[in-house]
PDB file of C-alpha atoms in Angstrom:
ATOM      1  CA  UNK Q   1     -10.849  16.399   1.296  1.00 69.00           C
ATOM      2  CA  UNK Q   2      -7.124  16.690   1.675  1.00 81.00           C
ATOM      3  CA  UNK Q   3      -6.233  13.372   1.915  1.00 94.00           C
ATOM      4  CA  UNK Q   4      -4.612  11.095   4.367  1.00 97.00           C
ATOM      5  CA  UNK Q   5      -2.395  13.350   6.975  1.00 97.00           C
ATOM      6  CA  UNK Q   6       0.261  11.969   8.425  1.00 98.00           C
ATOM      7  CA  UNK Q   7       2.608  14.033  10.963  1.00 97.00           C
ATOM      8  CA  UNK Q   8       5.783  14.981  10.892  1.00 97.00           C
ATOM      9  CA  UNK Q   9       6.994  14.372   7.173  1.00 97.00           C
ATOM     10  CA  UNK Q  10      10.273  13.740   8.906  1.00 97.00           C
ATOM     11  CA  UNK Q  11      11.868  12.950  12.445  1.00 97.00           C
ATOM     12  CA  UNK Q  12      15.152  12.148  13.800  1.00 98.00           C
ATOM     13  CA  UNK Q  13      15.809  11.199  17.073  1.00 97.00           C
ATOM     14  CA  UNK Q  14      18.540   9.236  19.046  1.00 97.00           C
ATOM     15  CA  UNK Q  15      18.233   5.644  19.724  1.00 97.00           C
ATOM     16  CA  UNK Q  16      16.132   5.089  23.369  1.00 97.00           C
ATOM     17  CA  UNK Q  17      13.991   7.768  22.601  1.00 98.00           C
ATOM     18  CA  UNK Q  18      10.140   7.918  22.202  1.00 97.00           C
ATOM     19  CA  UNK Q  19       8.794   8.782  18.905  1.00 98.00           C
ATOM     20  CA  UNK Q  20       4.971   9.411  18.172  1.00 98.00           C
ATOM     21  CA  UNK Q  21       4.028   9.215  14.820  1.00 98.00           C
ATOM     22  CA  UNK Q  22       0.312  10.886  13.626  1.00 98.00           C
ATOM     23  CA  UNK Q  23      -2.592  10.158  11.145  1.00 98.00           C
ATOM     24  CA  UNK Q  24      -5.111  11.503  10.296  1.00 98.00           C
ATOM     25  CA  UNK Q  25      -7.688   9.573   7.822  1.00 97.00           C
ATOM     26  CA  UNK Q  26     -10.241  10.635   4.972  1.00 95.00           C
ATOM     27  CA  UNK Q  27     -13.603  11.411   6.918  1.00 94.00           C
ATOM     28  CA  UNK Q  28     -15.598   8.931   6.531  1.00 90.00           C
ATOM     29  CA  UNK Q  29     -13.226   6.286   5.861  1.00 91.00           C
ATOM     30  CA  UNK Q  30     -13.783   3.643   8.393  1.00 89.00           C
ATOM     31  CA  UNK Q  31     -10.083   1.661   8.170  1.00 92.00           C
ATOM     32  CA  UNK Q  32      -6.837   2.743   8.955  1.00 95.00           C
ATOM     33  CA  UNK Q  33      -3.839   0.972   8.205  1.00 95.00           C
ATOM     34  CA  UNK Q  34      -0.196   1.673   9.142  1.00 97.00           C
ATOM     35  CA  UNK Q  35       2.333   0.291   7.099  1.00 97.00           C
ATOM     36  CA  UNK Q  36       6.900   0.447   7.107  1.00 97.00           C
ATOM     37  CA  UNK Q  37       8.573   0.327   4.403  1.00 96.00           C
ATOM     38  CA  UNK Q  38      12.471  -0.339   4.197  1.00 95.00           C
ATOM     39  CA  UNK Q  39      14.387  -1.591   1.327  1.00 91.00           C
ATOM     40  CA  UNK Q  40      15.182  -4.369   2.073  1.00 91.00           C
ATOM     41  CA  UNK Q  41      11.472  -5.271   4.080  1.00 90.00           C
ATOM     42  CA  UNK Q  42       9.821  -3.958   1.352  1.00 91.00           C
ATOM     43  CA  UNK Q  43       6.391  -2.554   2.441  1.00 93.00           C
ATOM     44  CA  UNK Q  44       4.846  -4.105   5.615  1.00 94.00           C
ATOM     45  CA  UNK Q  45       1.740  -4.126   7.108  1.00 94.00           C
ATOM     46  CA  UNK Q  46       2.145  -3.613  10.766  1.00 96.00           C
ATOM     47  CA  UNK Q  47      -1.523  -3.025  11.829  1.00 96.00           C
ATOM     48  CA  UNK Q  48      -4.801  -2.136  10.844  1.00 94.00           C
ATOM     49  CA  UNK Q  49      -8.247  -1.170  12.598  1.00 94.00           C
ATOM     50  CA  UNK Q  50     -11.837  -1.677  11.488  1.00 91.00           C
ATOM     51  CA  UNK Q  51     -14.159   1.455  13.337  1.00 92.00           C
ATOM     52  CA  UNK Q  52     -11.289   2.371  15.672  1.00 95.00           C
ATOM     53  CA  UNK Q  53     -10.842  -0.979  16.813  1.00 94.00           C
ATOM     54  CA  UNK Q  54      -7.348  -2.829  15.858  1.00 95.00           C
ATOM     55  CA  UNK Q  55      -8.496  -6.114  14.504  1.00 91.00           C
ATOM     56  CA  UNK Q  56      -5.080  -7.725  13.307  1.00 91.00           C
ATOM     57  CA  UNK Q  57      -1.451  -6.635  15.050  1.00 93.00           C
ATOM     58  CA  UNK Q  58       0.284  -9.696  14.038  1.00 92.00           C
ATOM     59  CA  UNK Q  59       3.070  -7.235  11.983  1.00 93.00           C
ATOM     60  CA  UNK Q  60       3.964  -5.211  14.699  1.00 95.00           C
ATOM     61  CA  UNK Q  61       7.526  -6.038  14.852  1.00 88.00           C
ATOM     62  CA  UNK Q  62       7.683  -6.218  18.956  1.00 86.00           C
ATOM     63  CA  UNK Q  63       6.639  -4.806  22.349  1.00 91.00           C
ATOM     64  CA  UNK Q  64       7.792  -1.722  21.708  1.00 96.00           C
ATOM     65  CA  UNK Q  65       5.439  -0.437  18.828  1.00 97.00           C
ATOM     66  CA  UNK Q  66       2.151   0.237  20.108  1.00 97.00           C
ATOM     67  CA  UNK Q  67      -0.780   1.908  17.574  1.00 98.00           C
ATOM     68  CA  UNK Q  68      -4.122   3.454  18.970  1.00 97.00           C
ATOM     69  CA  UNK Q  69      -7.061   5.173  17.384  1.00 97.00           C
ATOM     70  CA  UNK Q  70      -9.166   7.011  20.148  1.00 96.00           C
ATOM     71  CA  UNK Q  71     -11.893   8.014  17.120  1.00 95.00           C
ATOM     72  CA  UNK Q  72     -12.394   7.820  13.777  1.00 94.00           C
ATOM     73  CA  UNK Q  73     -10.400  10.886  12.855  1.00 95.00           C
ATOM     74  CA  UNK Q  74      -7.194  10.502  14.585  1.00 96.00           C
ATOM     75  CA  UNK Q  75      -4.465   7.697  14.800  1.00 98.00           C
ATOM     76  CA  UNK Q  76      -1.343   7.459  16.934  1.00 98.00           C
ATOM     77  CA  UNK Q  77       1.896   4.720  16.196  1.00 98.00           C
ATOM     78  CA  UNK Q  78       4.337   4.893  19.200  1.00 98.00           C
ATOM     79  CA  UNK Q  79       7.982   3.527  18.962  1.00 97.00           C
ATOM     80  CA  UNK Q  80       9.386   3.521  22.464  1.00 97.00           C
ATOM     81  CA  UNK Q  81      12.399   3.011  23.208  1.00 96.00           C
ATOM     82  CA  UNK Q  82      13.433   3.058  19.463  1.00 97.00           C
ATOM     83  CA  UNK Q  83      15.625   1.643  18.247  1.00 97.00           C
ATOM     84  CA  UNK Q  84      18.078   2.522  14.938  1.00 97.00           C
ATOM     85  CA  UNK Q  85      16.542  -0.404  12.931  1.00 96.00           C
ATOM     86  CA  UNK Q  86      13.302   1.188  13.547  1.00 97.00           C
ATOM     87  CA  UNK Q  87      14.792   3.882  10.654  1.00 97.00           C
ATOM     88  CA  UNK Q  88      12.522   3.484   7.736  1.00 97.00           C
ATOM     89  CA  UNK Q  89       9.170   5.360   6.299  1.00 97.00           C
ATOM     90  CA  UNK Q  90       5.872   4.859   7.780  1.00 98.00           C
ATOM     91  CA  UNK Q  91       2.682   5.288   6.010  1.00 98.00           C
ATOM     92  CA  UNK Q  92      -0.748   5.784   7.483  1.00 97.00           C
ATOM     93  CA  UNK Q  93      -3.792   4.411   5.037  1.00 96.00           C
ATOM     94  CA  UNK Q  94      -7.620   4.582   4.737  1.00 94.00           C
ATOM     95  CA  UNK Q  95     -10.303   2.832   3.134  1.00 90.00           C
ATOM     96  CA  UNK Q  96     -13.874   3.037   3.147  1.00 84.00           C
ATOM     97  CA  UNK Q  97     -15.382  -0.966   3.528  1.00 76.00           C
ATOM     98  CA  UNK Q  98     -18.650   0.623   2.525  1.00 73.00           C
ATOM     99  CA  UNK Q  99     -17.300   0.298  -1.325  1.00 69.00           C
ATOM    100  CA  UNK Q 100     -16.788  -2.794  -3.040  1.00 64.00           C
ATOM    101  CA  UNK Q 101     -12.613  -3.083  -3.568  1.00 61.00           C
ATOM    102  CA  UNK Q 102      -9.311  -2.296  -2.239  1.00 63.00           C
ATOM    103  CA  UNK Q 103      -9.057   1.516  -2.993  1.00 83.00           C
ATOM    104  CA  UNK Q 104      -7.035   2.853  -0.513  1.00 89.00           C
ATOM    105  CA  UNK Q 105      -5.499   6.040   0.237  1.00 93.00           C
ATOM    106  CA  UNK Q 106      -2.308   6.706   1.481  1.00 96.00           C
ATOM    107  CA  UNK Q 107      -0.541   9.528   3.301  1.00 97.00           C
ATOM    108  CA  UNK Q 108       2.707  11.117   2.165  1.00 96.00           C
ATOM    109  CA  UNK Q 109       4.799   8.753   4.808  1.00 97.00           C
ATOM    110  CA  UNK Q 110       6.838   9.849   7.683  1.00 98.00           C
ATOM    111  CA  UNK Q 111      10.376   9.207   7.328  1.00 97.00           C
ATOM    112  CA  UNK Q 112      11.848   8.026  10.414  1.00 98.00           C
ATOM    113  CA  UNK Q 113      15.855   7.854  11.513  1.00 98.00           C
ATOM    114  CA  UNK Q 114      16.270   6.864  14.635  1.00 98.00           C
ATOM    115  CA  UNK Q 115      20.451   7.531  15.104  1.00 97.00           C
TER     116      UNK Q 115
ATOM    117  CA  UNK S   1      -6.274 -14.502   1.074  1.00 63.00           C
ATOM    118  CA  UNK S   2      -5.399 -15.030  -2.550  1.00 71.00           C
ATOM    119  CA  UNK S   3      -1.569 -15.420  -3.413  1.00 83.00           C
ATOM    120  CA  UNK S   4       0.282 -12.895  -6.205  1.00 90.00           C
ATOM    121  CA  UNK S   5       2.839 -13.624  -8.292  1.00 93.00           C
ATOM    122  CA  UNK S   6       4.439 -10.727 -10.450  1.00 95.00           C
ATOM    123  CA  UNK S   7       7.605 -10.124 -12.018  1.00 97.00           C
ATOM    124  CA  UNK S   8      10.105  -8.303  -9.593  1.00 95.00           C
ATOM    125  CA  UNK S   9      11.243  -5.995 -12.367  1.00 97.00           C
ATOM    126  CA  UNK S  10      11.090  -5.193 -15.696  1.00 97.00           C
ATOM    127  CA  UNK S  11      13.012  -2.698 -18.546  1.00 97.00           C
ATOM    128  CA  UNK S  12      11.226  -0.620 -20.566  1.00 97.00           C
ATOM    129  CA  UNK S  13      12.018   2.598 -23.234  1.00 97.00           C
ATOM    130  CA  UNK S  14      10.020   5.808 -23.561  1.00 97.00           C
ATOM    131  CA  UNK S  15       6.772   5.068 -26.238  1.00 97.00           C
ATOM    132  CA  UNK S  16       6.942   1.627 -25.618  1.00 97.00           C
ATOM    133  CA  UNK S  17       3.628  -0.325 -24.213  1.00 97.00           C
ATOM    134  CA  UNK S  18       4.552  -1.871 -21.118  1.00 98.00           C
ATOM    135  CA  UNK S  19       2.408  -4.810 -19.993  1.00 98.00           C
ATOM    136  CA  UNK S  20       3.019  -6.094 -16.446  1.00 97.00           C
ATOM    137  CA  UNK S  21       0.826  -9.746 -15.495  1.00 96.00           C
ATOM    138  CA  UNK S  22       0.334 -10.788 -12.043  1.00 96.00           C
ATOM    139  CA  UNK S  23      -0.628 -14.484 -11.173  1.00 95.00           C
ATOM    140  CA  UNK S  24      -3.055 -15.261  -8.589  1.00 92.00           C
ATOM    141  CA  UNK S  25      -4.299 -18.843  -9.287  1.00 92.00           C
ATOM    142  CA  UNK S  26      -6.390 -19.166  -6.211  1.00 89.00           C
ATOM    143  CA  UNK S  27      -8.379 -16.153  -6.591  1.00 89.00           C
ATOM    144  CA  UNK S  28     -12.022 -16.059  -5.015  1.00 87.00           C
ATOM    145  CA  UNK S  29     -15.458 -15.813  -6.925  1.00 87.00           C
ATOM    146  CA  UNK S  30     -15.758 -12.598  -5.205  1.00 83.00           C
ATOM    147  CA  UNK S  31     -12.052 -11.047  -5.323  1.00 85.00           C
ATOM    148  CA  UNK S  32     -11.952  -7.811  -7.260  1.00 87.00           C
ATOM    149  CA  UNK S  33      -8.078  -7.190  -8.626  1.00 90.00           C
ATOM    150  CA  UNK S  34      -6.184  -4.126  -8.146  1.00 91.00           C
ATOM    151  CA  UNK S  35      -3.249  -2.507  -9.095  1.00 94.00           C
ATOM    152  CA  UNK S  36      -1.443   0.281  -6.944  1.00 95.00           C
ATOM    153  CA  UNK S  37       1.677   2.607  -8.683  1.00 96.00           C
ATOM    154  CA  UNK S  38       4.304   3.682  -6.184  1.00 96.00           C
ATOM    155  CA  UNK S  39       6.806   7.006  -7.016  1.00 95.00           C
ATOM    156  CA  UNK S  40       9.907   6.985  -4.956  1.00 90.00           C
ATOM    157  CA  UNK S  41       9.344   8.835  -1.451  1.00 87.00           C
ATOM    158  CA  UNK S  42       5.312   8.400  -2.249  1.00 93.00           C
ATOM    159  CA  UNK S  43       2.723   6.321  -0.272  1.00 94.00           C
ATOM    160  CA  UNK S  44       1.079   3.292  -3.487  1.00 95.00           C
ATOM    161  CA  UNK S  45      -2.065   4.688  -5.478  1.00 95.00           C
ATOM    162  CA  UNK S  46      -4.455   3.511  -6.685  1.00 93.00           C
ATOM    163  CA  UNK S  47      -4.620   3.218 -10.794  1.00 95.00           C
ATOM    164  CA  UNK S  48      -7.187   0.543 -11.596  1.00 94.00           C
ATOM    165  CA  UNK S  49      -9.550  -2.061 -10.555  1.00 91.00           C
ATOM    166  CA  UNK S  50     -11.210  -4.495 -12.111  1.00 92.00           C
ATOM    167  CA  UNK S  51     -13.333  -7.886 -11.700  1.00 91.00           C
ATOM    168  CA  UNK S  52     -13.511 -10.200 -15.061  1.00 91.00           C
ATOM    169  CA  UNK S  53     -12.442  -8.968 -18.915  1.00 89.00           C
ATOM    170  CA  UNK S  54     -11.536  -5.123 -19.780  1.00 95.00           C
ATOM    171  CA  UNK S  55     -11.680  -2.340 -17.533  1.00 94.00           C
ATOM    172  CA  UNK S  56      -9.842   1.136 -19.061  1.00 95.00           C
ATOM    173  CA  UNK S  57      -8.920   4.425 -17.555  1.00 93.00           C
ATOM    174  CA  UNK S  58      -6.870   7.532 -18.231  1.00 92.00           C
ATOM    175  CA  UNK S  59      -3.966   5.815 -16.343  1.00 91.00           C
ATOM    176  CA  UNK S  60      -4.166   2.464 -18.028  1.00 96.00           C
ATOM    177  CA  UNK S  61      -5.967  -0.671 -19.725  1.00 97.00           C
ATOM    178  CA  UNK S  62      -6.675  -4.246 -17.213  1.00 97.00           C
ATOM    179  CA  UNK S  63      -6.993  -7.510 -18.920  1.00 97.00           C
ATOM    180  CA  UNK S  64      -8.701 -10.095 -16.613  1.00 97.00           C
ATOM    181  CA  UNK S  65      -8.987 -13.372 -18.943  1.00 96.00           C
ATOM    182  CA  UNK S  66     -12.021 -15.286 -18.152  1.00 95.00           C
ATOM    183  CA  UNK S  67     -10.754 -17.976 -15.974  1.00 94.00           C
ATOM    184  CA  UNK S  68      -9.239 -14.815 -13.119  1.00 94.00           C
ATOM    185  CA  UNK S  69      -6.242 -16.932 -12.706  1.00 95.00           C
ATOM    186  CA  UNK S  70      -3.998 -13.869 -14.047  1.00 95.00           C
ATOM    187  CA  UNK S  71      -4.502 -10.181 -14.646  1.00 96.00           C
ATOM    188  CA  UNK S  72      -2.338  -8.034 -17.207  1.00 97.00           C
ATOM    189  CA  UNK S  73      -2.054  -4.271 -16.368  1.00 98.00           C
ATOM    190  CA  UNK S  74      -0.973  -2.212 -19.545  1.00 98.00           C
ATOM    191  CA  UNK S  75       0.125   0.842 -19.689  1.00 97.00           C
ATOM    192  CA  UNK S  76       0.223   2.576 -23.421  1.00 93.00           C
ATOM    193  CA  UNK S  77       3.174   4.339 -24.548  1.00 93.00           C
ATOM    194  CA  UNK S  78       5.197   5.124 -21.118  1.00 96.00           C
ATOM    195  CA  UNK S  79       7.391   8.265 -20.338  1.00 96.00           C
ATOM    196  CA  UNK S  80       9.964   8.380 -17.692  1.00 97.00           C
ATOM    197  CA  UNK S  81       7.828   9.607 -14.659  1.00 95.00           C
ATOM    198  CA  UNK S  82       5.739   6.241 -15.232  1.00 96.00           C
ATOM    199  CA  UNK S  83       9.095   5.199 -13.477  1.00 97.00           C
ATOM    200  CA  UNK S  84       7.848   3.208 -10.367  1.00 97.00           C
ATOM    201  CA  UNK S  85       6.902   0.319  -8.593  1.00 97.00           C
ATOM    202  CA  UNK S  86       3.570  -1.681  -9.305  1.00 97.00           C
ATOM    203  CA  UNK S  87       1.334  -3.898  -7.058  1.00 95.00           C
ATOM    204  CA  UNK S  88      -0.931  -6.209  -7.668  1.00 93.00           C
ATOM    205  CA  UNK S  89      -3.617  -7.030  -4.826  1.00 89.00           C
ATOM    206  CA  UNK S  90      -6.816  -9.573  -5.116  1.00 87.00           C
ATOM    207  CA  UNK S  91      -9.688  -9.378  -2.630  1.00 81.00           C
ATOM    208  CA  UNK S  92     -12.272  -7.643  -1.641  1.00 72.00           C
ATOM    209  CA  UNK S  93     -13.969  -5.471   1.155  1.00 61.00           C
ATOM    210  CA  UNK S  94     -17.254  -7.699   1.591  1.00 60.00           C
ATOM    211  CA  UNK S  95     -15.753 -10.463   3.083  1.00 54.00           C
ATOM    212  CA  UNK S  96     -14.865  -9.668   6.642  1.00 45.00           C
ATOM    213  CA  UNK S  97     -12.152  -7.871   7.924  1.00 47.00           C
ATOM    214  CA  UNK S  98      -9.837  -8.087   5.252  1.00 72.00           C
ATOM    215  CA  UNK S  99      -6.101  -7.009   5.241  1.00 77.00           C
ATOM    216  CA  UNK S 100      -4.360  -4.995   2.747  1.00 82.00           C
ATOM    217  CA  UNK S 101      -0.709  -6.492   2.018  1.00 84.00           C
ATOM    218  CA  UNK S 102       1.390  -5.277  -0.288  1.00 87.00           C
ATOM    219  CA  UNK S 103       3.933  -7.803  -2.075  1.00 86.00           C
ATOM    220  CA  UNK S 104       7.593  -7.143  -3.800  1.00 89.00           C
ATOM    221  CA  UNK S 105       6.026  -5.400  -6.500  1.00 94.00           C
ATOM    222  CA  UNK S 106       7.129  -5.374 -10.124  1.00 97.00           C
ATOM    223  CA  UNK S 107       9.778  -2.577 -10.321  1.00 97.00           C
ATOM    224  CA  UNK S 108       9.230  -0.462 -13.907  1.00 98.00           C
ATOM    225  CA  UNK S 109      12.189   1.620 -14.896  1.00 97.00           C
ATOM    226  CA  UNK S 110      11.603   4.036 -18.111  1.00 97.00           C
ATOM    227  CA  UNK S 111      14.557   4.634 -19.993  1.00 97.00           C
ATOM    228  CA  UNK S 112      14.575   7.188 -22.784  1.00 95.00           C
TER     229      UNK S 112
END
């Protein structure tokens, strides 16, 4: 398997705009997680879903991140408008609940500036 | 969810054993511990995972005393690229919907 995908590696766009980030998770992997990670936040869990379905938003900062999963292979977190203290790196996780632990699997992060 | 406590950095040289503990007094019978390793500009992976004594890899050694209270991860004779930040998370996968946070980390820098 390749791993955790995430899409694009990097964006920049001006502040108001929309930005769509992308994951993709390890097949068969049946939670996805989507974390930030500034320096001075640390890394934060903004939401995560159990068989496509989100089961705890509570670290979604505000109304204008939104994160879907139409099916089990493909994951979508939307910044709109964004804003530039939405600049930081956003990584996409898996797990498989079938195993017993907390091995999880992480994408290479998409680094966000939002100017 | 149980609470960790680990050092927010520490100073090590190349060769050395580094041994990093993490606290987590109210651990649950069923928590498993587990330590993630994060490079600069890299999502955390996972090293090692372990549930009560010894557990050893090719990455590094986990010493879970018997009362689970604490965990010490120790990794033998370090070079520079073991240069990152380490997490410690307790819990497990079997009991409901669990989620995965991440604290401050313990922040290893290798000096030569």
């Amino acid at each position: 398997d390749a791993g955790v995908i995430q899409s694009p590696r990097h964006e920049v766009t001006e502040m108001g705009q929309e930005v769509t980030l992308r994951c993709k998770p390890i097949s068969g992997h049946n939670s996805l997680f989507w974390y930030r990670q500034t320096m001075m936040r640390g890394l934060e869990l903004l939401i995560y879903f159990n068989n496509n379905v989100p089961i705890d938003d509570s670290g979604m900062p505000e109304d204008r991140f939104s994160a879907k999963m139409p099916n089990a292979s493909f994951s979508t977190l939307k910044i709109q408008p964004s804003e530039p203290r939405d600049s930081a790196v956003y990584f996409c996780a898996s797990i498989d609940r079938g195993r017993v632990g907390t091995e999880a699997f992480f994408g290479q992060g998409t680094r966000l500036t939002v100017v | 969810l149980a609470k960790t406590t680990q050092p927010i950095s520490m100073d090590s040289y190349e060769g050395q054993e580094v041994n990093i503990t993490c606290s987590h007094n109210n651990i649950a019978t069923n928590d498993y511990i587990t330590w993630y390793q994060q490079f600069p500009s890299q999502g955390p992976r996972f090293i090692i995972q372990g549930y009560k004594t010894k557990v050893t890899n090719e990455v590094a050694s986990l010493f879970i005393p018997a009362d689970r209270k604490s965990s010490t991860l120790s990794l033998p004779r370090v070079s520079l690229s073991d240069t990152a930040v380490y997490y410690c998370l307790v819990g497990t996968m079997n009991t409901g919907f669990q989620k995965l946070v991440f604290g401050t980390g313990t922040r290893l820098l290798v000096s030569p």
